[in-house]
């Protein structure tokens, strides 16, 4: 049996860097693996001038249009299809998506199901047919999440979800760490925040995909829940699974549970690596 290649896709504000510990472990286990940047992030990120201007202008943080405001779910999906093609050479790839990366994976799997051998949603958005990720973010099931209260601008005004990553406010930085890295060493969490892109394009969360039995519904999927997640609350995670299984009962979701925050690739990379390396072997 030959294992399919593994492709890791991060979520909002992160970059391919967040998978470094997991990649090291899965490649040591003999798997071919690569992490890629999502559109508008990593090497594709563009930062607003207001966060580096001096003197600092807090009003500009709330009003300066984002340089990634034009990035859409369509663009993010096109980029991911290209990245899958490079690693898979036309064959299927196991895609592991985190957070908002799940929305992009869903679109790609529906439009190009032959390229995706297995879908792994790591506490990721796994939206139902024709439902945008934003609907889940704003739902009652997501009550108590800490991402929304950390935004420093109205996404409808600037076209992005913006954090003030230059802030030295102790309470604000603590809130950011709790939103994403509650079970991560504080020093490592601060290092990760230093690698964040401040703006996440709202267009990805606004996009929706019509799912079909012959598209997304035909591909094996695994959902990894995270019980301590303060960005996508556990009730939302359970809703994703319930809705998917109701829509495609002949292809039920395989579920793995972790007692982790939103970022188990940093807090428990061994467990994440173990989960994904056991998936999707082909002759």
PDB file of C-alpha atoms in Angstrom:
ATOM      1  CA  UNK A   1       0.000   0.000   0.000  1.00  0.00           C
ATOM      2  CA  UNK A   2       1.213   3.500  -0.887  1.00  0.00           C
ATOM      3  CA  UNK A   3       0.082   6.413   1.248  1.00  0.00           C
ATOM      4  CA  UNK A   4      -1.494   9.410  -0.445  1.00  0.00           C
ATOM      5  CA  UNK A   5       0.355  12.712  -0.052  1.00  0.00           C
ATOM      6  CA  UNK A   6      -0.794  14.976   2.760  1.00  0.00           C
ATOM      7  CA  UNK A   7      -1.535  18.650   2.191  1.00  0.00           C
ATOM      8  CA  UNK A   8      -2.102  20.913   5.202  1.00  0.00           C
ATOM      9  CA  UNK A   9      -4.127  24.116   4.906  1.00  0.00           C
ATOM     10  CA  UNK A  10      -4.310  26.631   7.739  1.00  0.00           C
ATOM     11  CA  UNK A  11      -7.184  28.910   8.711  1.00  0.00           C
ATOM     12  CA  UNK A  12      -7.711  32.647   9.055  1.00  0.00           C
ATOM     13  CA  UNK A  13      -4.744  34.770  10.182  1.00  0.00           C
ATOM     14  CA  UNK A  14      -2.365  31.773  10.242  1.00  0.00           C
ATOM     15  CA  UNK A  15       0.077  30.585   7.601  1.00  0.00           C
ATOM     16  CA  UNK A  16       1.774  27.398   6.517  1.00  0.00           C
ATOM     17  CA  UNK A  17       4.200  27.958   9.438  1.00  0.00           C
ATOM     18  CA  UNK A  18       1.601  26.697  11.950  1.00  0.00           C
ATOM     19  CA  UNK A  19       1.997  23.105  10.721  1.00  0.00           C
ATOM     20  CA  UNK A  20       5.787  22.918  11.175  1.00  0.00           C
ATOM     21  CA  UNK A  21       5.716  20.579  14.188  1.00  0.00           C
ATOM     22  CA  UNK A  22       3.146  18.281  12.590  1.00  0.00           C
ATOM     23  CA  UNK A  23       4.952  18.198   9.240  1.00  0.00           C
ATOM     24  CA  UNK A  24       8.177  17.156  10.958  1.00  0.00           C
ATOM     25  CA  UNK A  25       6.429  14.240  12.631  1.00  0.00           C
ATOM     26  CA  UNK A  26       4.454  12.960   9.633  1.00  0.00           C
ATOM     27  CA  UNK A  27       7.489  13.113   7.347  1.00  0.00           C
ATOM     28  CA  UNK A  28       9.526  11.267   9.968  1.00  0.00           C
ATOM     29  CA  UNK A  29       6.843   8.580   9.768  1.00  0.00           C
ATOM     30  CA  UNK A  30       7.489   8.269   6.050  1.00  0.00           C
ATOM     31  CA  UNK A  31       4.610  10.334   4.679  1.00  0.00           C
ATOM     32  CA  UNK A  32       4.948  12.874   1.897  1.00  0.00           C
ATOM     33  CA  UNK A  33       3.537  16.108   3.279  1.00  0.00           C
ATOM     34  CA  UNK A  34       3.475  19.817   2.591  1.00  0.00           C
ATOM     35  CA  UNK A  35       1.816  22.840   4.155  1.00  0.00           C
ATOM     36  CA  UNK A  36       0.586  25.662   1.930  1.00  0.00           C
ATOM     37  CA  UNK A  37      -0.564  29.253   2.371  1.00  0.00           C
ATOM     38  CA  UNK A  38      -4.189  30.212   1.833  1.00  0.00           C
ATOM     39  CA  UNK A  39      -5.032  33.138  -0.426  1.00  0.00           C
ATOM     40  CA  UNK A  40      -4.578  36.403   1.458  1.00  0.00           C
ATOM     41  CA  UNK A  41      -2.275  34.801   4.056  1.00  0.00           C
ATOM     42  CA  UNK A  42       1.377  33.916   4.531  1.00  0.00           C
ATOM     43  CA  UNK A  43       3.327  34.997   1.472  1.00  0.00           C
ATOM     44  CA  UNK A  44       0.030  36.112  -0.074  1.00  0.00           C
ATOM     45  CA  UNK A  45      -0.785  38.410   2.865  1.00  0.00           C
ATOM     46  CA  UNK A  46      -0.858  42.172   2.540  1.00  0.00           C
ATOM     47  CA  UNK A  47      -0.756  44.302   5.678  1.00  0.00           C
ATOM     48  CA  UNK A  48      -2.643  47.541   6.263  1.00  0.00           C
ATOM     49  CA  UNK A  49      -0.417  50.595   6.621  1.00  0.00           C
ATOM     50  CA  UNK A  50      -2.259  51.765   9.740  1.00  0.00           C
ATOM     51  CA  UNK A  51      -0.680  49.118  11.970  1.00  0.00           C
ATOM     52  CA  UNK A  52       2.861  50.296  11.289  1.00  0.00           C
ATOM     53  CA  UNK A  53       2.335  54.044  10.914  1.00  0.00           C
ATOM     54  CA  UNK A  54       3.744  56.325  13.609  1.00  0.00           C
ATOM     55  CA  UNK A  55       2.227  58.119  15.331  1.00  0.00           C
ATOM     56  CA  UNK A  56      -0.306  55.345  15.706  1.00  0.00           C
ATOM     57  CA  UNK A  57      -3.841  56.253  14.661  1.00  0.00           C
ATOM     58  CA  UNK A  58      -6.486  53.989  16.251  1.00  0.00           C
ATOM     59  CA  UNK A  59      -9.194  55.490  14.066  1.00  0.00           C
ATOM     60  CA  UNK A  60      -7.329  54.309  10.952  1.00  0.00           C
ATOM     61  CA  UNK A  61      -7.305  50.748  12.281  1.00  0.00           C
ATOM     62  CA  UNK A  62     -11.082  50.808  12.247  1.00  0.00           C
ATOM     63  CA  UNK A  63     -11.485  52.472   8.856  1.00  0.00           C
ATOM     64  CA  UNK A  64      -8.569  51.718   6.492  1.00  0.00           C
ATOM     65  CA  UNK A  65      -9.771  49.368   3.747  1.00  0.00           C
ATOM     66  CA  UNK A  66      -7.972  46.037   3.853  1.00  0.00           C
ATOM     67  CA  UNK A  67      -5.484  45.268   1.092  1.00  0.00           C
ATOM     68  CA  UNK A  68      -6.924  41.723   0.995  1.00  0.00           C
ATOM     69  CA  UNK A  69     -10.565  42.827   0.835  1.00  0.00           C
ATOM     70  CA  UNK A  70     -10.907  41.503  -2.706  1.00  0.00           C
ATOM     71  CA  UNK A  71      -9.903  37.928  -1.898  1.00  0.00           C
ATOM     72  CA  UNK A  72     -12.891  35.635  -2.372  1.00  0.00           C
ATOM     73  CA  UNK A  73     -13.696  31.990  -1.740  1.00  0.00           C
ATOM     74  CA  UNK A  74     -13.393  31.430  -5.499  1.00  0.00           C
ATOM     75  CA  UNK A  75      -9.831  32.776  -5.500  1.00  0.00           C
ATOM     76  CA  UNK A  76      -8.859  30.759  -2.425  1.00  0.00           C
ATOM     77  CA  UNK A  77     -10.254  27.586  -4.015  1.00  0.00           C
ATOM     78  CA  UNK A  78      -8.434  28.171  -7.297  1.00  0.00           C
ATOM     79  CA  UNK A  79      -5.154  28.552  -5.426  1.00  0.00           C
ATOM     80  CA  UNK A  80      -5.734  25.373  -3.406  1.00  0.00           C
ATOM     81  CA  UNK A  81      -6.571  23.381  -6.545  1.00  0.00           C
ATOM     82  CA  UNK A  82      -3.269  24.512  -8.026  1.00  0.00           C
ATOM     83  CA  UNK A  83      -1.406  23.537  -4.861  1.00  0.00           C
ATOM     84  CA  UNK A  84      -3.063  20.112  -4.743  1.00  0.00           C
ATOM     85  CA  UNK A  85      -2.120  19.547  -8.369  1.00  0.00           C
ATOM     86  CA  UNK A  86       1.518  20.294  -7.644  1.00  0.00           C
ATOM     87  CA  UNK A  87       1.836  17.806  -4.806  1.00  0.00           C
ATOM     88  CA  UNK A  88      -0.510  15.149  -6.183  1.00  0.00           C
ATOM     89  CA  UNK A  89       0.598  15.271  -9.831  1.00  0.00           C
ATOM     90  CA  UNK A  90      -3.022  14.739 -10.847  1.00  0.00           C
ATOM     91  CA  UNK A  91      -3.718  12.010  -8.291  1.00  0.00           C
ATOM     92  CA  UNK A  92      -5.729  12.287  -5.071  1.00  0.00           C
ATOM     93  CA  UNK A  93      -4.341  14.015  -1.993  1.00  0.00           C
ATOM     94  CA  UNK A  94      -5.459  13.882   1.624  1.00  0.00           C
ATOM     95  CA  UNK A  95      -6.214  17.471   2.622  1.00  0.00           C
ATOM     96  CA  UNK A  96      -6.095  18.473   6.275  1.00  0.00           C
ATOM     97  CA  UNK A  97      -7.804  21.824   6.814  1.00  0.00           C
ATOM     98  CA  UNK A  98      -7.956  23.926   9.947  1.00  0.00           C
ATOM     99  CA  UNK A  99     -10.603  26.493  10.861  1.00  0.00           C
ATOM    100  CA  UNK A 100     -11.603  28.664   7.849  1.00  0.00           C
ATOM    101  CA  UNK A 101      -9.439  26.446   5.660  1.00  0.00           C
ATOM    102  CA  UNK A 102     -12.308  23.977   5.873  1.00  0.00           C
ATOM    103  CA  UNK A 103     -14.521  26.294   3.846  1.00  0.00           C
ATOM    104  CA  UNK A 104     -11.918  26.358   1.083  1.00  0.00           C
ATOM    105  CA  UNK A 105     -11.488  22.578   1.217  1.00  0.00           C
ATOM    106  CA  UNK A 106     -15.249  22.138   0.921  1.00  0.00           C
ATOM    107  CA  UNK A 107     -15.386  24.251  -2.243  1.00  0.00           C
ATOM    108  CA  UNK A 108     -12.416  22.423  -3.820  1.00  0.00           C
ATOM    109  CA  UNK A 109     -13.731  18.964  -2.941  1.00  0.00           C
ATOM    110  CA  UNK A 110     -17.090  19.759  -4.517  1.00  0.00           C
ATOM    111  CA  UNK A 111     -15.608  21.162  -7.726  1.00  0.00           C
ATOM    112  CA  UNK A 112     -12.680  18.755  -8.089  1.00  0.00           C
ATOM    113  CA  UNK A 113     -13.561  15.571  -6.146  1.00  0.00           C
ATOM    114  CA  UNK A 114     -11.030  13.450  -8.049  1.00  0.00           C
ATOM    115  CA  UNK A 115      -8.207  15.486  -6.508  1.00  0.00           C
ATOM    116  CA  UNK A 116      -9.193  14.844  -2.888  1.00  0.00           C
ATOM    117  CA  UNK A 117      -8.824  11.343  -1.492  1.00  0.00           C
ATOM    118  CA  UNK A 118      -9.807  12.177   2.072  1.00  0.00           C
ATOM    119  CA  UNK A 119     -10.972  15.359   3.783  1.00  0.00           C
ATOM    120  CA  UNK A 120      -9.803  16.049   7.325  1.00  0.00           C
ATOM    121  CA  UNK A 121     -11.441  18.938   9.141  1.00  0.00           C
ATOM    122  CA  UNK A 122      -9.372  19.893  12.193  1.00  0.00           C
ATOM    123  CA  UNK A 123     -11.823  21.956  14.256  1.00  0.00           C
ATOM    124  CA  UNK A 124     -12.628  23.503  10.901  1.00  0.00           C
ATOM    125  CA  UNK A 125     -15.634  25.004   9.193  1.00  0.00           C
ATOM    126  CA  UNK A 126     -17.467  22.218   7.378  1.00  0.00           C
ATOM    127  CA  UNK A 127     -20.473  24.190   6.123  1.00  0.00           C
ATOM    128  CA  UNK A 128     -23.657  22.612   4.852  1.00  0.00           C
ATOM    129  CA  UNK A 129     -24.812  23.114   1.280  1.00  0.00           C
ATOM    130  CA  UNK A 130     -25.333  26.789   0.374  1.00  0.00           C
ATOM    131  CA  UNK A 131     -24.499  27.986   3.894  1.00  0.00           C
ATOM    132  CA  UNK A 132     -21.612  30.456   4.325  1.00  0.00           C
ATOM    133  CA  UNK A 133     -19.185  30.077   7.193  1.00  0.00           C
ATOM    134  CA  UNK A 134     -20.280  33.471   8.490  1.00  0.00           C
ATOM    135  CA  UNK A 135     -23.693  32.016   9.366  1.00  0.00           C
ATOM    136  CA  UNK A 136     -22.043  29.632  11.827  1.00  0.00           C
ATOM    137  CA  UNK A 137     -19.795  32.336  13.258  1.00  0.00           C
ATOM    138  CA  UNK A 138     -22.847  34.447  14.078  1.00  0.00           C
ATOM    139  CA  UNK A 139     -25.043  31.573  15.303  1.00  0.00           C
ATOM    140  CA  UNK A 140     -26.176  31.020  18.883  1.00  0.00           C
ATOM    141  CA  UNK A 141     -24.208  27.758  18.871  1.00  0.00           C
ATOM    142  CA  UNK A 142     -21.021  29.844  18.777  1.00  0.00           C
ATOM    143  CA  UNK A 143     -21.862  31.859  21.875  1.00  0.00           C
ATOM    144  CA  UNK A 144     -18.834  32.535  24.053  1.00  0.00           C
ATOM    145  CA  UNK A 145     -16.296  32.614  21.223  1.00  0.00           C
ATOM    146  CA  UNK A 146     -13.497  35.142  21.647  1.00  0.00           C
ATOM    147  CA  UNK A 147     -12.656  35.999  18.041  1.00  0.00           C
ATOM    148  CA  UNK A 148     -15.471  38.471  17.425  1.00  0.00           C
ATOM    149  CA  UNK A 149     -14.745  40.526  20.557  1.00  0.00           C
ATOM    150  CA  UNK A 150     -11.096  40.750  19.456  1.00  0.00           C
ATOM    151  CA  UNK A 151     -11.805  42.362  16.074  1.00  0.00           C
ATOM    152  CA  UNK A 152     -10.799  46.001  15.790  1.00  0.00           C
ATOM    153  CA  UNK A 153     -12.856  46.989  12.736  1.00  0.00           C
ATOM    154  CA  UNK A 154     -16.200  46.266  11.130  1.00  0.00           C
ATOM    155  CA  UNK A 155     -15.564  43.660   8.397  1.00  0.00           C
ATOM    156  CA  UNK A 156     -18.314  45.171   6.258  1.00  0.00           C
ATOM    157  CA  UNK A 157     -16.422  48.487   6.279  1.00  0.00           C
ATOM    158  CA  UNK A 158     -12.844  47.309   5.650  1.00  0.00           C
ATOM    159  CA  UNK A 159     -13.490  43.996   3.885  1.00  0.00           C
ATOM    160  CA  UNK A 160     -11.576  41.882   6.406  1.00  0.00           C
ATOM    161  CA  UNK A 161     -11.513  40.582   9.948  1.00  0.00           C
ATOM    162  CA  UNK A 162      -8.762  42.654  11.574  1.00  0.00           C
ATOM    163  CA  UNK A 163      -6.754  42.215  14.745  1.00  0.00           C
ATOM    164  CA  UNK A 164      -4.489  44.894  16.191  1.00  0.00           C
ATOM    165  CA  UNK A 165      -1.434  42.689  16.483  1.00  0.00           C
ATOM    166  CA  UNK A 166       0.760  45.642  17.493  1.00  0.00           C
ATOM    167  CA  UNK A 167      -1.303  46.302  20.618  1.00  0.00           C
ATOM    168  CA  UNK A 168       0.541  46.146  23.910  1.00  0.00           C
ATOM    169  CA  UNK A 169      -2.683  46.013  25.902  1.00  0.00           C
ATOM    170  CA  UNK A 170      -2.181  43.084  28.257  1.00  0.00           C
ATOM    171  CA  UNK A 171      -5.851  42.145  28.470  1.00  0.00           C
ATOM    172  CA  UNK A 172      -6.291  42.259  24.697  1.00  0.00           C
ATOM    173  CA  UNK A 173      -3.277  40.077  24.023  1.00  0.00           C
ATOM    174  CA  UNK A 174      -4.459  37.614  26.665  1.00  0.00           C
ATOM    175  CA  UNK A 175      -7.837  37.453  24.936  1.00  0.00           C
ATOM    176  CA  UNK A 176      -6.180  36.712  21.594  1.00  0.00           C
ATOM    177  CA  UNK A 177      -4.131  33.926  23.164  1.00  0.00           C
ATOM    178  CA  UNK A 178      -7.225  32.430  24.775  1.00  0.00           C
ATOM    179  CA  UNK A 179      -9.153  32.594  21.503  1.00  0.00           C
ATOM    180  CA  UNK A 180      -6.590  30.499  19.631  1.00  0.00           C
ATOM    181  CA  UNK A 181      -3.943  29.095  21.967  1.00  0.00           C
ATOM    182  CA  UNK A 182      -5.536  28.386  25.330  1.00  0.00           C
ATOM    183  CA  UNK A 183      -3.515  25.229  25.954  1.00  0.00           C
ATOM    184  CA  UNK A 184      -0.305  26.433  24.292  1.00  0.00           C
ATOM    185  CA  UNK A 185       2.741  27.645  26.221  1.00  0.00           C
ATOM    186  CA  UNK A 186       2.334  31.456  26.550  1.00  0.00           C
ATOM    187  CA  UNK A 187       5.724  32.179  24.995  1.00  0.00           C
ATOM    188  CA  UNK A 188       4.927  29.959  22.012  1.00  0.00           C
ATOM    189  CA  UNK A 189       1.488  31.559  21.762  1.00  0.00           C
ATOM    190  CA  UNK A 190       3.034  35.033  21.626  1.00  0.00           C
ATOM    191  CA  UNK A 191       5.466  33.835  18.968  1.00  0.00           C
ATOM    192  CA  UNK A 192       2.531  32.528  16.937  1.00  0.00           C
ATOM    193  CA  UNK A 193       0.683  35.836  17.264  1.00  0.00           C
ATOM    194  CA  UNK A 194       3.811  37.507  15.941  1.00  0.00           C
ATOM    195  CA  UNK A 195       3.440  35.423  12.765  1.00  0.00           C
ATOM    196  CA  UNK A 196      -0.254  36.201  12.277  1.00  0.00           C
ATOM    197  CA  UNK A 197      -1.526  38.186   9.317  1.00  0.00           C
ATOM    198  CA  UNK A 198      -3.621  41.013  10.811  1.00  0.00           C
ATOM    199  CA  UNK A 199      -6.329  40.931   8.130  1.00  0.00           C
ATOM    200  CA  UNK A 200      -8.357  37.868   7.092  1.00  0.00           C
ATOM    201  CA  UNK A 201     -10.427  38.458   3.936  1.00  0.00           C
ATOM    202  CA  UNK A 202     -14.117  38.370   4.786  1.00  0.00           C
ATOM    203  CA  UNK A 203     -14.966  37.170   1.272  1.00  0.00           C
ATOM    204  CA  UNK A 204     -13.894  33.620   2.120  1.00  0.00           C
ATOM    205  CA  UNK A 205     -16.381  33.471   5.005  1.00  0.00           C
ATOM    206  CA  UNK A 206     -19.145  34.970   2.854  1.00  0.00           C
ATOM    207  CA  UNK A 207     -18.880  32.365   0.103  1.00  0.00           C
ATOM    208  CA  UNK A 208     -21.095  29.292  -0.003  1.00  0.00           C
ATOM    209  CA  UNK A 209     -20.949  26.035  -1.945  1.00  0.00           C
ATOM    210  CA  UNK A 210     -23.734  23.816  -3.247  1.00  0.00           C
ATOM    211  CA  UNK A 211     -22.868  20.266  -2.212  1.00  0.00           C
ATOM    212  CA  UNK A 212     -23.846  17.172  -4.205  1.00  0.00           C
ATOM    213  CA  UNK A 213     -23.695  13.436  -3.671  1.00  0.00           C
ATOM    214  CA  UNK A 214     -21.294  13.025  -6.575  1.00  0.00           C
ATOM    215  CA  UNK A 215     -19.052  15.864  -5.412  1.00  0.00           C
ATOM    216  CA  UNK A 216     -18.251  16.660  -1.797  1.00  0.00           C
ATOM    217  CA  UNK A 217     -20.644  14.000  -0.564  1.00  0.00           C
ATOM    218  CA  UNK A 218     -18.693  11.219  -2.275  1.00  0.00           C
ATOM    219  CA  UNK A 219     -15.381  11.779  -0.464  1.00  0.00           C
ATOM    220  CA  UNK A 220     -14.457  10.154   2.866  1.00  0.00           C
ATOM    221  CA  UNK A 221     -14.203  12.726   5.633  1.00  0.00           C
ATOM    222  CA  UNK A 222     -12.901  12.915   9.166  1.00  0.00           C
ATOM    223  CA  UNK A 223     -13.767  15.633  11.647  1.00  0.00           C
ATOM    224  CA  UNK A 224     -11.427  16.271  14.586  1.00  0.00           C
ATOM    225  CA  UNK A 225     -13.263  18.050  17.391  1.00  0.00           C
ATOM    226  CA  UNK A 226     -11.502  20.223  19.958  1.00  0.00           C
ATOM    227  CA  UNK A 227     -13.285  20.493  23.293  1.00  0.00           C
ATOM    228  CA  UNK A 228     -11.519  23.659  24.518  1.00  0.00           C
ATOM    229  CA  UNK A 229     -11.941  25.650  21.312  1.00  0.00           C
ATOM    230  CA  UNK A 230     -12.804  29.306  21.943  1.00  0.00           C
ATOM    231  CA  UNK A 231     -12.892  30.246  18.249  1.00  0.00           C
ATOM    232  CA  UNK A 232     -15.256  27.575  16.892  1.00  0.00           C
ATOM    233  CA  UNK A 233     -17.254  26.416  19.871  1.00  0.00           C
ATOM    234  CA  UNK A 234     -17.901  22.683  20.377  1.00  0.00           C
ATOM    235  CA  UNK A 235     -21.626  23.086  19.657  1.00  0.00           C
ATOM    236  CA  UNK A 236     -20.799  24.431  16.202  1.00  0.00           C
ATOM    237  CA  UNK A 237     -18.389  21.567  15.583  1.00  0.00           C
ATOM    238  CA  UNK A 238     -21.105  19.059  16.468  1.00  0.00           C
ATOM    239  CA  UNK A 239     -23.549  20.890  14.200  1.00  0.00           C
ATOM    240  CA  UNK A 240     -21.202  20.502  11.233  1.00  0.00           C
ATOM    241  CA  UNK A 241     -21.077  16.752  11.750  1.00  0.00           C
ATOM    242  CA  UNK A 242     -24.825  16.387  12.281  1.00  0.00           C
ATOM    243  CA  UNK A 243     -25.693  18.389   9.178  1.00  0.00           C
ATOM    244  CA  UNK A 244     -23.208  16.536   6.983  1.00  0.00           C
ATOM    245  CA  UNK A 245     -24.415  13.129   8.109  1.00  0.00           C
ATOM    246  CA  UNK A 246     -28.044  14.121   7.598  1.00  0.00           C
ATOM    247  CA  UNK A 247     -27.323  15.313   4.060  1.00  0.00           C
ATOM    248  CA  UNK A 248     -25.127  12.347   3.097  1.00  0.00           C
ATOM    249  CA  UNK A 249     -26.098   9.423   5.348  1.00  0.00           C
ATOM    250  CA  UNK A 250     -24.412   6.855   3.105  1.00  0.00           C
ATOM    251  CA  UNK A 251     -21.047   8.535   3.759  1.00  0.00           C
ATOM    252  CA  UNK A 252     -20.969   9.311   7.474  1.00  0.00           C
ATOM    253  CA  UNK A 253     -18.308  11.442   9.122  1.00  0.00           C
ATOM    254  CA  UNK A 254     -15.553   9.700  11.044  1.00  0.00           C
ATOM    255  CA  UNK A 255     -15.044  11.638  14.280  1.00  0.00           C
ATOM    256  CA  UNK A 256     -11.936  11.949  16.432  1.00  0.00           C
ATOM    257  CA  UNK A 257     -12.034  13.937  19.680  1.00  0.00           C
ATOM    258  CA  UNK A 258      -9.199  15.973  21.158  1.00  0.00           C
ATOM    259  CA  UNK A 259      -9.253  17.818  24.468  1.00  0.00           C
ATOM    260  CA  UNK A 260      -7.547  20.801  22.880  1.00  0.00           C
ATOM    261  CA  UNK A 261      -7.847  24.484  22.110  1.00  0.00           C
ATOM    262  CA  UNK A 262      -8.277  25.836  18.587  1.00  0.00           C
ATOM    263  CA  UNK A 263      -4.632  25.059  17.781  1.00  0.00           C
ATOM    264  CA  UNK A 264      -3.776  21.412  18.503  1.00  0.00           C
ATOM    265  CA  UNK A 265      -1.018  21.552  15.856  1.00  0.00           C
ATOM    266  CA  UNK A 266       0.907  23.553  18.471  1.00  0.00           C
ATOM    267  CA  UNK A 267      -0.344  22.053  21.728  1.00  0.00           C
ATOM    268  CA  UNK A 268      -0.445  18.372  20.738  1.00  0.00           C
ATOM    269  CA  UNK A 269       1.321  17.876  17.392  1.00  0.00           C
ATOM    270  CA  UNK A 270       2.028  14.202  18.141  1.00  0.00           C
ATOM    271  CA  UNK A 271      -1.684  13.416  18.360  1.00  0.00           C
ATOM    272  CA  UNK A 272      -2.514  15.389  15.220  1.00  0.00           C
ATOM    273  CA  UNK A 273       0.279  13.679  13.295  1.00  0.00           C
ATOM    274  CA  UNK A 274      -0.865  10.267  14.498  1.00  0.00           C
ATOM    275  CA  UNK A 275      -4.445  10.925  13.349  1.00  0.00           C
ATOM    276  CA  UNK A 276      -3.553  11.992   9.830  1.00  0.00           C
ATOM    277  CA  UNK A 277      -0.805   9.464   9.143  1.00  0.00           C
ATOM    278  CA  UNK A 278      -3.258   6.603   9.623  1.00  0.00           C
ATOM    279  CA  UNK A 279      -5.639   7.875   6.942  1.00  0.00           C
ATOM    280  CA  UNK A 280      -6.058   7.140   3.284  1.00  0.00           C
ATOM    281  CA  UNK A 281      -3.751   4.456   2.018  1.00  0.00           C
ATOM    282  CA  UNK A 282      -4.064   3.392  -1.591  1.00  0.00           C
ATOM    283  CA  UNK A 283      -2.706   0.501  -3.592  1.00  0.00           C
TER     284      UNK A 283
END
